[in-house]
Structure formats: C-alpha cells, structure tokens
XYZ file of C-alpha atoms in Angstrom:
387
model
C 48.842 -88.824 -107.589
C 46.927 -91.050 -105.423
C 46.201 -94.628 -106.162
C 42.771 -94.877 -107.134
C 42.369 -98.502 -104.875
C 39.961 -98.642 -102.576
C 41.298 -98.715 -99.234
C 39.633 -100.603 -96.214
C 41.009 -100.971 -92.582
C 40.561 -105.001 -92.634
C 38.341 -107.138 -94.177
C 35.510 -108.715 -92.691
C 33.888 -110.151 -95.152
C 34.117 -113.896 -96.877
C 34.736 -114.075 -100.702
C 31.782 -112.198 -102.672
C 29.643 -114.949 -104.559
C 30.852 -115.121 -108.384
C 28.210 -113.172 -109.885
C 28.965 -110.206 -107.552
C 32.776 -110.753 -108.137
C 32.247 -110.611 -111.812
C 29.817 -107.307 -111.462
C 32.305 -105.806 -108.849
C 35.293 -106.555 -111.354
C 33.883 -105.326 -114.507
C 32.629 -101.976 -112.617
C 35.998 -101.302 -111.646
C 37.381 -102.267 -115.423
C 34.780 -99.877 -116.541
C 35.726 -96.816 -114.211
C 39.245 -97.241 -115.013
C 38.469 -96.978 -118.573
C 36.898 -93.846 -118.368
C 39.256 -92.160 -115.759
C 42.421 -93.365 -118.136
C 40.252 -91.422 -120.996
C 39.324 -88.507 -119.202
C 43.221 -88.098 -118.085
C 44.221 -87.919 -121.404
C 41.584 -85.453 -122.794
C 42.289 -83.356 -119.777
C 46.187 -83.505 -120.708
C 45.327 -82.525 -124.198
C 42.790 -79.467 -123.316
C 45.558 -78.255 -120.807
C 48.506 -78.547 -122.970
C 46.957 -76.421 -125.942
C 44.820 -74.416 -123.254
C 41.479 -74.762 -125.177
C 38.248 -72.596 -124.161
C 36.000 -75.842 -124.330
C 37.006 -78.930 -122.636
C 36.324 -82.518 -123.392
C 37.222 -84.060 -119.978
C 35.461 -84.202 -116.479
C 37.474 -82.858 -113.472
C 39.734 -85.450 -111.779
C 39.817 -83.867 -108.398
C 37.107 -81.874 -106.645
C 37.225 -79.720 -103.493
C 33.679 -80.213 -101.017
C 33.554 -77.704 -98.341
C 32.167 -80.084 -95.363
C 31.610 -77.256 -93.340
C 32.305 -73.134 -93.637
C 32.918 -72.872 -90.135
C 35.545 -73.343 -87.678
C 35.955 -74.182 -83.836
C 39.112 -71.931 -83.676
C 40.455 -68.191 -84.375
C 43.340 -68.370 -86.203
C 44.200 -65.020 -86.777
C 44.771 -64.725 -90.628
C 41.925 -67.127 -91.347
C 38.659 -65.680 -93.120
C 36.977 -68.730 -91.539
C 38.724 -68.064 -88.131
C 39.981 -64.674 -86.495
C 38.808 -62.500 -89.623
C 35.281 -63.889 -89.693
C 34.072 -60.436 -88.354
C 35.480 -59.051 -91.553
C 33.774 -61.433 -93.698
C 30.334 -61.213 -92.123
C 28.549 -61.560 -95.497
C 29.540 -65.173 -95.978
C 27.059 -67.425 -94.669
C 28.061 -70.582 -92.803
C 26.775 -74.033 -92.782
C 27.863 -77.849 -93.121
C 27.284 -79.772 -96.190
C 24.463 -82.246 -96.344
C 24.722 -85.908 -97.581
C 22.392 -85.356 -100.011
C 24.223 -82.506 -101.672
C 27.865 -84.457 -101.156
C 26.029 -87.401 -103.006
C 24.785 -85.595 -105.632
C 27.909 -83.705 -106.448
C 29.785 -86.987 -106.579
C 27.183 -88.608 -108.692
C 27.549 -85.692 -111.117
C 31.339 -85.797 -111.464
C 31.352 -89.976 -111.553
C 32.832 -92.161 -112.708
C 35.938 -89.932 -113.978
C 36.404 -88.236 -110.315
C 39.441 -89.586 -108.627
C 40.344 -87.827 -105.652
C 38.657 -85.615 -103.307
C 39.342 -82.720 -100.867
C 36.801 -83.013 -97.913
C 37.787 -78.949 -96.541
C 38.485 -75.675 -97.899
C 38.366 -73.022 -95.152
C 36.223 -75.085 -92.577
C 36.530 -77.596 -90.197
C 35.394 -80.848 -91.540
C 34.862 -82.479 -87.868
C 32.153 -80.170 -87.434
C 29.916 -82.034 -89.831
C 28.146 -85.075 -88.435
C 27.755 -86.562 -91.683
C 31.440 -86.804 -92.480
C 32.334 -90.424 -91.784
C 28.820 -91.414 -94.017
C 30.478 -89.094 -96.793
C 33.833 -90.525 -96.934
C 32.340 -94.127 -96.826
C 30.140 -93.326 -99.925
C 33.562 -91.764 -101.811
C 35.114 -94.920 -100.825
C 32.450 -96.861 -102.484
C 33.172 -95.472 -105.642
C 36.656 -95.574 -105.591
C 37.220 -92.006 -104.953
C 40.469 -91.402 -102.808
C 40.024 -88.829 -99.962
C 41.910 -86.201 -97.754
C 40.694 -83.828 -95.201
C 42.714 -81.265 -92.937
C 41.634 -80.790 -89.493
C 43.119 -78.993 -86.125
C 42.003 -82.110 -84.482
C 40.659 -80.433 -81.190
C 37.239 -82.391 -82.146
C 38.564 -85.612 -82.256
C 36.839 -88.691 -80.492
C 38.171 -92.166 -80.436
C 34.501 -92.879 -82.068
C 35.511 -90.471 -84.747
C 38.754 -92.009 -85.375
C 37.181 -95.442 -85.608
C 35.088 -93.981 -87.935
C 37.837 -92.356 -90.364
C 39.859 -96.003 -90.093
C 36.746 -97.905 -91.186
C 35.352 -95.683 -93.913
C 38.531 -95.721 -95.997
C 39.678 -92.122 -95.207
C 43.072 -92.197 -97.423
C 44.968 -89.424 -95.606
C 44.603 -86.927 -92.735
C 46.620 -83.835 -92.458
C 46.877 -82.660 -88.625
C 47.511 -78.532 -88.708
C 49.714 -78.263 -85.788
C 51.984 -75.293 -85.435
C 53.944 -75.655 -82.292
C 55.764 -78.349 -80.315
C 54.423 -76.305 -76.679
C 51.285 -74.687 -75.919
C 52.917 -71.388 -75.655
C 53.793 -71.583 -79.267
C 50.951 -73.286 -80.694
C 48.508 -71.102 -79.081
C 49.852 -68.397 -81.025
C 48.149 -68.855 -83.928
C 45.878 -72.072 -83.321
C 43.666 -69.466 -81.439
C 41.563 -71.485 -78.864
C 43.087 -74.694 -79.303
C 44.882 -76.905 -76.937
C 48.333 -78.940 -78.405
C 47.385 -81.659 -75.330
C 44.363 -82.431 -77.264
C 45.665 -82.680 -80.588
C 48.676 -84.826 -79.400
C 46.515 -86.971 -77.649
C 44.117 -87.281 -80.819
C 47.205 -88.057 -83.099
C 48.619 -91.063 -80.754
C 44.945 -92.571 -80.484
C 44.500 -92.586 -84.116
C 48.061 -94.142 -84.348
C 46.994 -96.806 -82.122
C 43.773 -97.630 -83.727
C 45.485 -97.999 -86.811
C 47.862 -100.677 -85.333
C 45.165 -102.471 -83.627
C 43.020 -103.065 -86.828
C 46.579 -103.376 -88.970
C 45.310 -100.602 -91.185
C 48.048 -98.338 -93.072
C 44.877 -95.875 -93.626
C 44.298 -93.223 -93.320
C 48.227 -91.772 -93.722
C 48.912 -89.319 -91.248
C 50.243 -85.780 -91.962
C 51.591 -83.482 -89.560
C 51.558 -79.967 -91.159
C 53.236 -76.924 -89.678
C 52.802 -73.517 -90.988
C 56.304 -71.409 -90.332
C 55.762 -68.134 -88.629
C 58.421 -65.842 -86.933
C 57.326 -67.264 -83.281
C 57.774 -71.006 -84.136
C 60.650 -71.309 -86.609
C 62.878 -72.543 -83.688
C 60.828 -75.578 -83.095
C 61.183 -76.792 -86.937
C 63.934 -79.526 -86.138
C 62.427 -80.582 -82.741
C 58.984 -80.770 -84.023
C 59.652 -83.064 -87.186
C 61.839 -85.200 -84.510
C 59.133 -85.770 -82.084
C 56.464 -86.913 -84.712
C 58.514 -89.018 -86.850
C 59.448 -91.085 -83.518
C 55.642 -91.269 -82.773
C 54.911 -93.082 -86.108
C 53.415 -90.781 -88.140
C 53.737 -91.018 -91.941
C 54.945 -87.344 -93.127
C 55.672 -84.169 -91.200
C 55.270 -81.199 -93.500
C 56.697 -77.743 -93.191
C 54.882 -75.237 -95.365
C 54.926 -71.237 -95.948
C 52.393 -68.926 -94.031
C 49.785 -67.622 -96.548
C 48.115 -63.854 -95.970
C 44.984 -65.090 -97.383
C 43.294 -61.754 -97.987
C 44.483 -58.244 -97.984
C 43.512 -57.853 -94.389
C 45.125 -61.209 -93.444
C 48.831 -59.558 -94.813
C 47.995 -56.152 -93.114
C 47.576 -58.195 -89.728
C 50.680 -60.900 -90.142
C 52.970 -57.713 -90.887
C 51.644 -55.409 -87.948
C 52.017 -58.331 -85.681
C 55.579 -59.500 -87.236
C 54.152 -62.915 -87.811
C 56.679 -63.271 -90.822
C 59.581 -65.664 -90.264
C 63.300 -64.868 -90.825
C 63.974 -68.517 -92.630
C 64.347 -67.702 -96.213
C 62.946 -71.030 -97.492
C 59.408 -70.280 -95.369
C 58.775 -66.401 -96.830
C 55.251 -66.022 -97.905
C 54.196 -66.746 -101.119
C 51.943 -64.518 -102.982
C 52.067 -65.513 -106.423
C 48.735 -63.426 -107.399
C 49.387 -61.038 -110.188
C 51.956 -63.074 -111.789
C 50.219 -66.676 -112.832
C 50.113 -67.627 -116.294
C 48.953 -70.964 -116.245
C 46.336 -72.914 -113.949
C 44.790 -76.559 -114.035
C 41.975 -75.288 -111.620
C 40.007 -74.643 -114.900
C 40.629 -77.598 -116.588
C 40.563 -80.204 -114.068
C 39.023 -79.608 -110.773
C 35.887 -77.753 -109.181
C 35.023 -76.437 -105.557
C 31.804 -76.711 -104.077
C 30.708 -74.907 -100.852
C 28.761 -76.565 -98.238
C 25.260 -75.443 -99.950
C 26.453 -77.183 -103.710
C 27.606 -73.390 -104.832
C 29.935 -74.179 -107.406
C 33.375 -72.133 -107.960
C 36.658 -72.461 -109.892
C 38.837 -72.784 -107.071
C 39.354 -72.489 -103.259
C 39.506 -68.788 -103.517
C 37.457 -66.590 -102.641
C 35.223 -69.042 -100.456
C 31.645 -68.443 -100.281
C 32.233 -64.888 -101.979
C 28.662 -65.006 -103.805
C 29.868 -62.533 -106.110
C 32.267 -65.512 -107.643
C 29.678 -67.887 -107.525
C 29.301 -69.732 -110.820
C 25.987 -71.966 -110.098
C 24.541 -74.851 -107.759
C 25.735 -78.370 -108.704
C 22.346 -79.246 -107.067
C 20.284 -77.831 -110.124
C 22.983 -76.830 -112.906
C 23.749 -79.007 -116.010
C 27.033 -80.094 -115.810
C 28.176 -79.495 -119.330
C 26.261 -76.491 -119.710
C 28.093 -75.239 -116.893
C 31.744 -76.774 -117.581
C 31.689 -75.239 -121.265
C 29.437 -72.134 -120.553
C 30.321 -68.556 -120.889
C 31.850 -68.165 -117.222
C 34.453 -71.072 -117.725
C 35.372 -70.145 -121.493
C 35.726 -66.448 -120.368
C 38.512 -67.609 -117.474
C 40.324 -70.148 -119.817
C 40.874 -67.743 -122.274
C 41.786 -64.709 -120.058
C 44.639 -67.313 -119.099
C 45.700 -68.373 -122.349
C 45.641 -64.959 -123.950
C 46.569 -62.707 -120.787
C 43.958 -60.538 -122.230
C 40.219 -59.596 -121.201
C 37.829 -61.610 -123.221
C 34.401 -60.678 -124.232
C 31.892 -61.127 -121.393
C 31.372 -59.531 -117.984
C 32.108 -61.992 -115.475
C 33.585 -61.697 -111.632
C 36.475 -64.588 -111.963
C 39.354 -64.772 -109.445
C 41.387 -65.367 -112.721
C 41.377 -61.594 -112.807
C 43.492 -61.306 -109.469
C 45.553 -64.257 -110.195
C 46.615 -62.779 -113.594
C 46.773 -59.455 -112.784
C 44.514 -58.478 -115.701
C 41.339 -56.358 -114.588
C 38.609 -55.064 -117.089
C 38.204 -51.342 -117.179
C 34.418 -51.274 -115.990
C 32.830 -50.452 -112.956
C 31.447 -53.669 -111.119
C 34.791 -55.846 -111.078
C 35.969 -56.258 -107.882
C 39.786 -56.899 -106.840
C 39.833 -59.259 -104.191
C 43.170 -58.273 -102.792
C 42.486 -54.437 -102.804
C 39.560 -54.715 -100.368
C 40.197 -51.676 -97.679
C 39.507 -52.973 -94.162
C 40.919 -51.866 -90.655
C 43.024 -53.830 -89.543
C 43.995 -53.890 -85.279
C 46.689 -55.339 -83.709
C 46.135 -58.912 -82.306
C 45.247 -58.324 -78.665
C 42.922 -55.554 -79.672
C 41.437 -57.411 -82.959
C 40.638 -60.508 -79.948
C 38.876 -58.289 -78.110
C 36.812 -56.751 -80.819
C 35.864 -60.338 -82.026
C 34.984 -61.353 -78.334
C 32.333 -57.936 -78.143
C 30.965 -58.185 -81.641
C 31.096 -61.392 -83.079
C 28.273 -63.616 -83.740
C 28.352 -67.296 -84.957
C 26.574 -68.704 -88.075
C 24.188 -71.425 -87.712
C 25.377 -74.647 -89.165
C-alpha cells in the first residue's frame, strides 16, 4: 500500500497564509475520512463478494498512450501489433485524464499511468502527474526509458511522481535487444543515471526507481550481475519477474523461439481458467487513452470487452450496473449468471456460456512465425496508428 502523502521534490514556497493553511488541512482531513470509509466498504464487499458495491475504486489504471516506440516480440502493442490491427492507438488528453480523476475522487488513492503502451509518448504526462499529486493521489509509471530527456526527468521530479519502473532486461546490448527490439541499452543506462543525479541535486526521494528485469532463457545468466550493478548505481529496487505470454499467439511465439527460462522460479505464470477471486471488479478500473472503461488490464483496446466511457457515463450506473453485477456474480458462484456480456472474467475463471458471439480470448487462431520472419513481416506490412 502506497503512502497517501503528497510528494514534492523540494519546497520553494514560504508558509501559507493561515486561512489557506486551514483550508488545505481541512481538505486533507476530509479526503482521508472519505478514503478510510471507502477502504472499509471495499473490504466488506470483497469479503462478502457482493454483486452490488458501496465503495468507489481505490486504484485506477490510466493508459497514457496505447502506442509504443519498441517492438518487443510478445507484446500486443509492440512486436505483435500486426496481429492486433483492429485496436486503435492514441494518447490520453489532459481533459480525459482530469475527467477520469475527478469522477473517482476523493476516494481514489493510487493510479498507474500505463497499461500496454509507453507513457513517455504522451506530451501531457507531466501535467497529468502534477494534477494527480495535487489531489494527494500517488502515481506510478513504467517505461523502457529510450525516450527519456533531462527535461522529462526534471518534470518527473517536480510533478511529484511517486515511482518509476524501468523495463530493462539485460546487462549487455546483445542480451537486452533480444527482447527490447529497437531499444538501446546505453540510452537506458544514461537516462537512469541522469535521473539519479537529478534526484540527488534536488534532495528528492521521489520518484523511487525500480529496475525491472523480465527473465527469459537468453538473459537468466545475467540475473546476479544485473542486480549488483544497479544496486551499486543507487536505484531503489531491482525486481526480477516472470515472463508472460500475454496472448495465445504470444505463447506460441515464445515456445517456438525457446524463450522460456530454465530457472524454476521464473516459469511463465498462466493462471487463466483457474481464478476464483479477483479484486478488480471491486476496487480498480482501467481507462483506455480515449476514456473507454474496462474491468482490468486485459484485453487492452478490445472494444468487445468495453463497458462504457468515463467521459459520458454516470459512474454509479455503470459501477453497479448489469455488466459489473454479472462479472461479480460469475466470480462468486463460478457459474454463468443471467445476461449476455463479453467479459474477461470468462477467460480467467474458465467458465463460458454456451452461446454464439462469446469470445475466448485465449483461443484466437493466429499464424505464428519464428522471430526473424515475424520481424520481416512487420517491416513489410506494418502501419503505424496516429496518436
């Protein structure tokens, strides 16, 4: 659980006038009271697995950009985007971000500023973080760091970003580029070291920097050296995670190219079809770049799974509407409720209604090429979406 404290790199202001100080203090007390009550209601609704809920989400995922500057071979937004041409790409506007935030406040506590895309592609990113910080909402983003600039780093500090996760899966360019296709390790290292330096210069603890390393067969030999190197450089944490197939075609690509590591602690985790409980329908929502509303991070941009749009929907009408009640009841009973909804909960529980028109996300029949051939196909036939 993240602290609700608003983080600043350093304070350049003097003391507030007494009236402003009182107003600011009362606002924080009121916000904490709302959040404490909301946490209690969330806990009760999850414990009882109710179909209707009386809390608002504590967490939200805002897709700042549904595009990416790299072509990672298992990613639906990167190397596999040629298989997902039907998904629209774009960047979230500040207006959409602010509307989404305001709809969820004051109960909202923490947001992720990414889903499947690269947040540094969004020119309003710093402005959005600044607004979230002003509302005492903690923030986290994940980036491949190849688009980093010194000005952007300064913006991350001054806006009050809480945590930055840096995706970096190797200690040498040869290892790194096997998954981060199109990326340059030297850029990543230089960017991280610059951000560390700027934090020291401004005496700022935030953003916390986490180096994230996805373990594959081609890089598992570098685990210990990677951890030692980055801890010595001064990052806050180093995290090694399991690879994910992310789609059925991704699973086929990974197996065809022998990407699965030997290390038993990092075998791919594929829990779909076995989930009995889930917090997403009770305490979190996902917003695509255009405000489209989804129950969770899967499946990004697939309009068949879209619930509504945060810009036009009445929150409580959707949050306790037929779609959410159907999904919560499916999880609680492990049986198909009445209704005809396309929800990712079918895939996660492995329980599907016997009727036409309901997709199984993990049973898409897509052609799979070895990575070298797939790269040629991308270069020959791939068209970038405008953002």
